[in-house]
Coordinates of C-alpha atoms in Angstrom, one line a residue:
M1 CA -2.3 -9.2 -9.5
T2 CA -2.6 -12.0 -6.3
K3 CA -5.2 -11.7 -3.9
Q4 CA -3.9 -9.2 -1.5
L5 CA -2.4 -11.3 1.3
L6 CA -1.5 -9.7 4.8
I7 CA 1.6 -8.8 6.7
Y8 CA 0.1 -9.7 10.0
E9 CA 0.8 -12.9 11.6
R10 CA -0.6 -11.7 15.2
A11 CA -1.7 -8.7 15.6
V12 CA -2.6 -8.5 19.4
P13 CA -3.8 -5.0 21.4
V14 CA -0.2 -3.0 23.3
T15 CA -0.4 -3.1 26.4
R16 CA 1.7 -2.2 29.3
Q17 CA 0.8 -6.0 30.9
R18 CA 1.6 -7.7 28.1
H19 CA 4.1 -5.3 26.3
G20 CA 5.8 -3.4 29.3
S21 CA 9.4 -5.0 29.0
W22 CA 9.3 -4.7 25.3
S23 CA 11.6 -3.7 22.7
V24 CA 10.7 -3.7 18.7
K25 CA 14.1 -3.3 16.3
A26 CA 12.0 -2.5 12.7
G27 CA 13.3 -1.1 9.5
A28 CA 16.1 -4.1 9.6
T29 CA 15.2 -6.2 7.0
F30 CA 11.3 -6.2 5.1
D31 CA 11.2 -9.8 5.4
F32 CA 7.5 -9.9 6.3
A33 CA 6.8 -8.6 2.6
R34 CA 8.7 -11.1 0.6
G35 CA 5.3 -12.8 -1.0
V36 CA 3.3 -9.4 -1.1
N37 CA 2.7 -8.3 -4.4
S38 CA 1.2 -5.2 -4.3
V39 CA 0.5 -3.1 -1.2
P40 CA -2.2 -0.7 -0.4
L41 CA -1.4 3.3 -0.9
M42 CA -2.8 6.6 0.0
V43 CA -2.8 9.6 -2.1
A44 CA -0.2 11.5 -0.4
E45 CA 2.3 9.3 -1.5
F46 CA 1.2 9.2 -5.0
G47 CA 3.8 12.0 -5.8
N48 CA 7.1 9.6 -4.1
A49 CA 5.8 6.6 -5.1
S50 CA 4.9 7.3 -9.0
A51 CA 8.7 7.7 -9.5
E52 CA 9.2 4.1 -9.6
Y53 CA 6.4 2.0 -8.6
T54 CA 3.1 1.4 -10.8
I55 CA -0.1 3.3 -9.1
V56 CA -3.3 0.8 -10.1
F57 CA -6.7 0.4 -8.0
G58 CA -7.7 -3.3 -6.9
G59 CA -10.5 -4.5 -5.2
A60 CA -14.1 -4.5 -6.4
A61 CA -17.0 -2.1 -5.5
D62 CA -16.2 -0.2 -1.7
E63 CA -13.2 -1.7 -1.3
I64 CA -11.2 -0.3 -3.7
I65 CA -7.6 1.3 -3.2
P66 CA -5.1 1.8 -4.7
V67 CA -1.7 -0.3 -4.4
A68 CA 2.3 -0.1 -5.7
L69 CA 2.8 -2.9 -7.4
L70 CA 5.7 -5.1 -5.8
G71 CA 5.6 -7.6 -8.5
I72 CA 4.2 -9.2 -11.8
R73 CA 4.2 -13.0 -10.3
D74 CA 1.8 -14.4 -7.8
N75 CA 4.1 -14.6 -3.8
E76 CA 6.7 -12.3 -6.1
N77 CA 7.8 -9.2 -4.3
L78 CA 11.0 -7.5 -6.4
Y79 CA 11.7 -5.0 -4.3
V80 CA 13.0 -6.8 -0.9
N81 CA 16.6 -8.7 -1.9
D82 CA 18.4 -11.7 -1.1
T83 CA 19.3 -10.3 2.7
G84 CA 15.9 -8.7 2.8
A85 CA 16.6 -4.6 2.7
W86 CA 14.5 -2.7 0.7
A87 CA 15.7 -2.6 -3.0
G88 CA 13.7 0.5 -3.8
N89 CA 14.0 4.7 -3.2
Y90 CA 10.5 5.0 -1.4
V91 CA 8.8 2.4 1.1
P92 CA 5.0 2.3 1.0
A93 CA 3.1 3.5 4.8
F94 CA 2.0 0.6 4.9
L95 CA 5.3 -0.9 5.3
R96 CA 6.5 0.7 7.0
R97 CA 3.9 1.0 9.9
Y98 CA 4.7 -2.3 10.2
P99 CA 5.0 -3.9 12.9
F100 CA 2.3 -1.8 14.2
V101 CA -1.6 -1.5 13.1
F102 CA -4.4 -0.1 14.0
S103 CA -8.1 -2.4 14.6
S104 CA -11.1 -1.3 14.6
D105 CA -14.9 -2.9 14.4
N106 CA -15.4 -0.6 11.7
A107 CA -12.6 0.8 10.2
N108 CA -14.3 2.3 7.5
D109 CA -16.0 4.5 9.7
A110 CA -14.3 8.1 10.0
D111 CA -15.6 8.3 13.7
A112 CA -14.7 4.5 14.8
T113 CA -12.2 3.8 17.6
F114 CA -9.2 2.7 17.3
T115 CA -6.6 0.1 19.1
L116 CA -3.2 -0.5 18.5
C117 CA -2.0 -3.1 18.2
V118 CA 1.8 -5.0 17.4
D119 CA 2.3 -8.6 14.6
E120 CA 3.8 -10.4 18.2
E121 CA 5.2 -12.7 15.4
F122 CA 7.7 -10.0 13.8
A123 CA 11.3 -10.7 14.6
G124 CA 12.3 -7.3 15.9
C125 CA 9.7 -8.0 19.0
N126 CA 11.8 -8.7 21.9
D127 CA 12.4 -8.1 25.3
E128 CA 16.1 -7.9 24.7
G129 CA 16.6 -4.8 24.6
R130 CA 17.1 -5.2 20.7
G131 CA 15.5 -1.8 19.3
E132 CA 13.2 0.8 20.9
R133 CA 11.1 0.5 24.2
L134 CA 7.3 0.5 23.9
F135 CA 6.9 1.6 28.2
D136 CA 9.7 3.2 30.1
A137 CA 10.5 1.6 33.8
D138 CA 8.0 3.8 34.9
G139 CA 5.0 2.2 32.2
E140 CA 4.2 5.2 30.7
R141 CA 4.6 5.4 26.5
T142 CA 8.0 6.2 25.0
Q143 CA 8.4 8.9 22.7
Y144 CA 9.2 5.9 20.3
L145 CA 5.6 4.2 21.1
Q146 CA 3.9 8.3 20.9
N147 CA 5.5 8.8 17.1
V148 CA 4.1 5.0 16.2
L149 CA 0.9 6.3 17.0
G150 CA 0.8 9.8 15.6
F151 CA 2.0 7.9 13.1
L152 CA -1.0 5.4 12.4
Q153 CA -2.8 8.4 12.8
A154 CA -2.1 10.2 10.5
Y155 CA -2.1 7.1 8.4
Q156 CA -5.7 7.0 9.3
V157 CA -6.6 10.2 7.8
Q158 CA -4.6 9.6 4.4
F159 CA -6.7 6.5 4.4
Q160 CA -9.8 8.4 4.5
R161 CA -9.0 10.6 2.4
T162 CA -7.9 7.8 -0.2
K163 CA -11.0 6.6 0.6
I164 CA -13.2 9.9 -0.7
F165 CA -10.5 9.7 -3.7
V166 CA -11.8 7.0 -4.9
K167 CA -15.4 7.6 -4.7
R168 CA -14.7 10.6 -6.3
L169 CA -13.4 8.4 -9.6
Q170 CA -16.0 6.1 -9.3
D171 CA -18.5 8.3 -9.6
L172 CA -17.4 10.4 -12.7
D173 CA -17.0 6.5 -14.3
L174 CA -13.0 6.9 -15.0
L175 CA -12.1 3.5 -13.9
E176 CA -11.2 1.3 -16.3
P177 CA -10.4 -2.9 -15.9
M178 CA -7.7 -3.7 -17.7
Q179 CA -4.6 -6.0 -17.6
A180 CA -0.9 -6.2 -18.6
Q181 CA 0.8 -8.7 -20.3
F182 CA 4.4 -9.4 -20.6
T183 CA 7.4 -11.7 -22.5
L184 CA 10.3 -12.5 -20.1
R185 CA 13.4 -13.1 -21.9
T186 CA 13.5 -16.5 -20.9
G187 CA 10.4 -16.4 -23.2
Q188 CA 7.8 -17.3 -20.2
R189 CA 4.5 -15.3 -21.3
S190 CA 3.3 -13.2 -17.9
T191 CA 0.0 -11.6 -17.5
L192 CA -1.1 -9.2 -14.7
S193 CA -5.0 -9.0 -14.4
G194 CA -7.4 -8.1 -11.4
F195 CA -6.3 -4.2 -11.5
S196 CA -8.2 -1.0 -13.0
V197 CA -6.6 2.5 -14.1
V198 CA -8.5 5.9 -14.9
N199 CA -9.5 6.0 -19.0
R200 CA -8.0 8.9 -20.7
E201 CA -10.3 8.9 -23.6
R202 CA -13.1 9.0 -20.3
L203 CA -11.2 11.5 -18.5
K204 CA -11.0 14.2 -21.7
A205 CA -15.2 13.6 -21.6
L206 CA -15.3 14.9 -18.8
P207 CA -17.2 18.3 -18.2
A208 CA -15.5 21.5 -17.5
D209 CA -17.1 22.0 -14.3
R210 CA -16.1 18.6 -13.3
L211 CA -12.5 19.3 -14.2
A212 CA -12.3 21.6 -12.2
E213 CA -13.2 20.2 -9.2
L214 CA -10.9 17.6 -9.3
M215 CA -8.4 20.3 -10.2
Q216 CA -9.5 21.9 -6.8
A217 CA -8.9 19.0 -5.0
D218 CA -5.6 18.1 -5.6
E219 CA -7.2 15.2 -7.7
L220 CA -6.0 15.8 -11.3
E221 CA -2.6 15.7 -10.1
L222 CA -3.4 12.5 -8.5
I223 CA -4.7 11.1 -11.5
Y224 CA -1.8 12.5 -13.6
Q225 CA 0.6 11.0 -11.1
H226 CA -1.4 7.5 -11.9
L227 CA -1.2 7.7 -15.6
A228 CA 2.8 8.6 -15.5
S229 CA 3.7 5.5 -12.8
L230 CA 2.7 3.1 -15.5
R231 CA 5.5 3.9 -17.9
N232 CA 7.3 1.9 -14.7
L233 CA 5.6 -1.3 -15.3
T234 CA 8.6 -2.6 -17.8
P235 CA 11.2 -1.5 -15.0
I236 CA 9.6 -3.6 -12.9
A237 CA 9.0 -6.8 -15.1
E238 CA 13.2 -5.8 -15.7
R239 CA 13.6 -7.2 -12.0
I240 CA 12.9 -10.4 -12.9
G241 CA 16.0 -12.2 -12.6
G242 CA 18.6 -9.5 -12.9
G243 CA 16.5 -8.2 -16.8
A244 CA 14.1 -10.4 -17.5
A245 CA 12.0 -8.4 -19.3
A246 CA 12.1 -8.9 -23.4
E247 CA 9.5 -6.1 -25.0
A248 CA 6.9 -3.8 -23.0
P249 CA 4.2 -4.7 -21.3
D250 CA 0.9 -4.6 -23.9
T251 CA -2.2 -3.7 -21.5
A252 CA -5.6 -4.3 -22.7
P253 CA -9.4 -4.1 -20.8
A254 CA -9.7 -7.1 -19.2
A255 CA -13.0 -8.4 -17.5
P256 CA -12.7 -7.3 -13.2
A257 CA -11.0 -10.2 -11.4
D258 CA -10.9 -11.5 -7.9
F259 CA -8.5 -9.6 -6.0
E260 CA -8.8 -7.6 -2.5
T261 CA -6.5 -5.7 -0.6
S262 CA -6.6 -5.1 3.1
G263 CA -4.6 -2.1 4.5
N264 CA -5.8 -2.8 8.3
A265 CA -6.8 1.1 8.4

């Protein structure tokens, strides 16, 4: 699994002075994510995402975060088609918030102050009136911009909740490094590594009180959604070349590899 590539090229703070006449046309294309083979996933998304994506845990130490796999090879997103449209049912929130993002000097601090930024390199940003205006004629935030702020604030809340969930998995020593190997119909072998999954045996061996804590926090359900999503590894591989996976992937423990994710949240 490759190092997580940032989809933001030049994110700058949104201001009336700089963006007073700007509009944004978002959602028409996902070309900006074409080279990203995984994206961070918040726990609130597990239910929808687990139906079609594989949910694993990427990163190391305090930077571990759930991610949705979008491809099994470097710089390849199998969910962006030739026209730039999204070829899946559910679009992860990490991508739906683009081209906007919160920035902070200490994003991991729950009390941090955040600044709304926009990626000025996004093709949908314009001063020609295409899409939604950021500010009205009086220089006030439009309803669209208010909705963007609300979405990113909700995303940040879920980011903190997701961190708590991952920390509990680490404290319970449930995460195990894994790798998956695929044989494509071309005969090519492909290996996906640098991620972790919940170890089923360790989960079953937990004391009853620990399992009860997970259940009461709705985190046991999240674990099972993650584990159930692992069955999606083969369907993801089958997207290569319109159906190139010749056999189911073999998964095995692996040493941790360099793989970083960044939610920019």
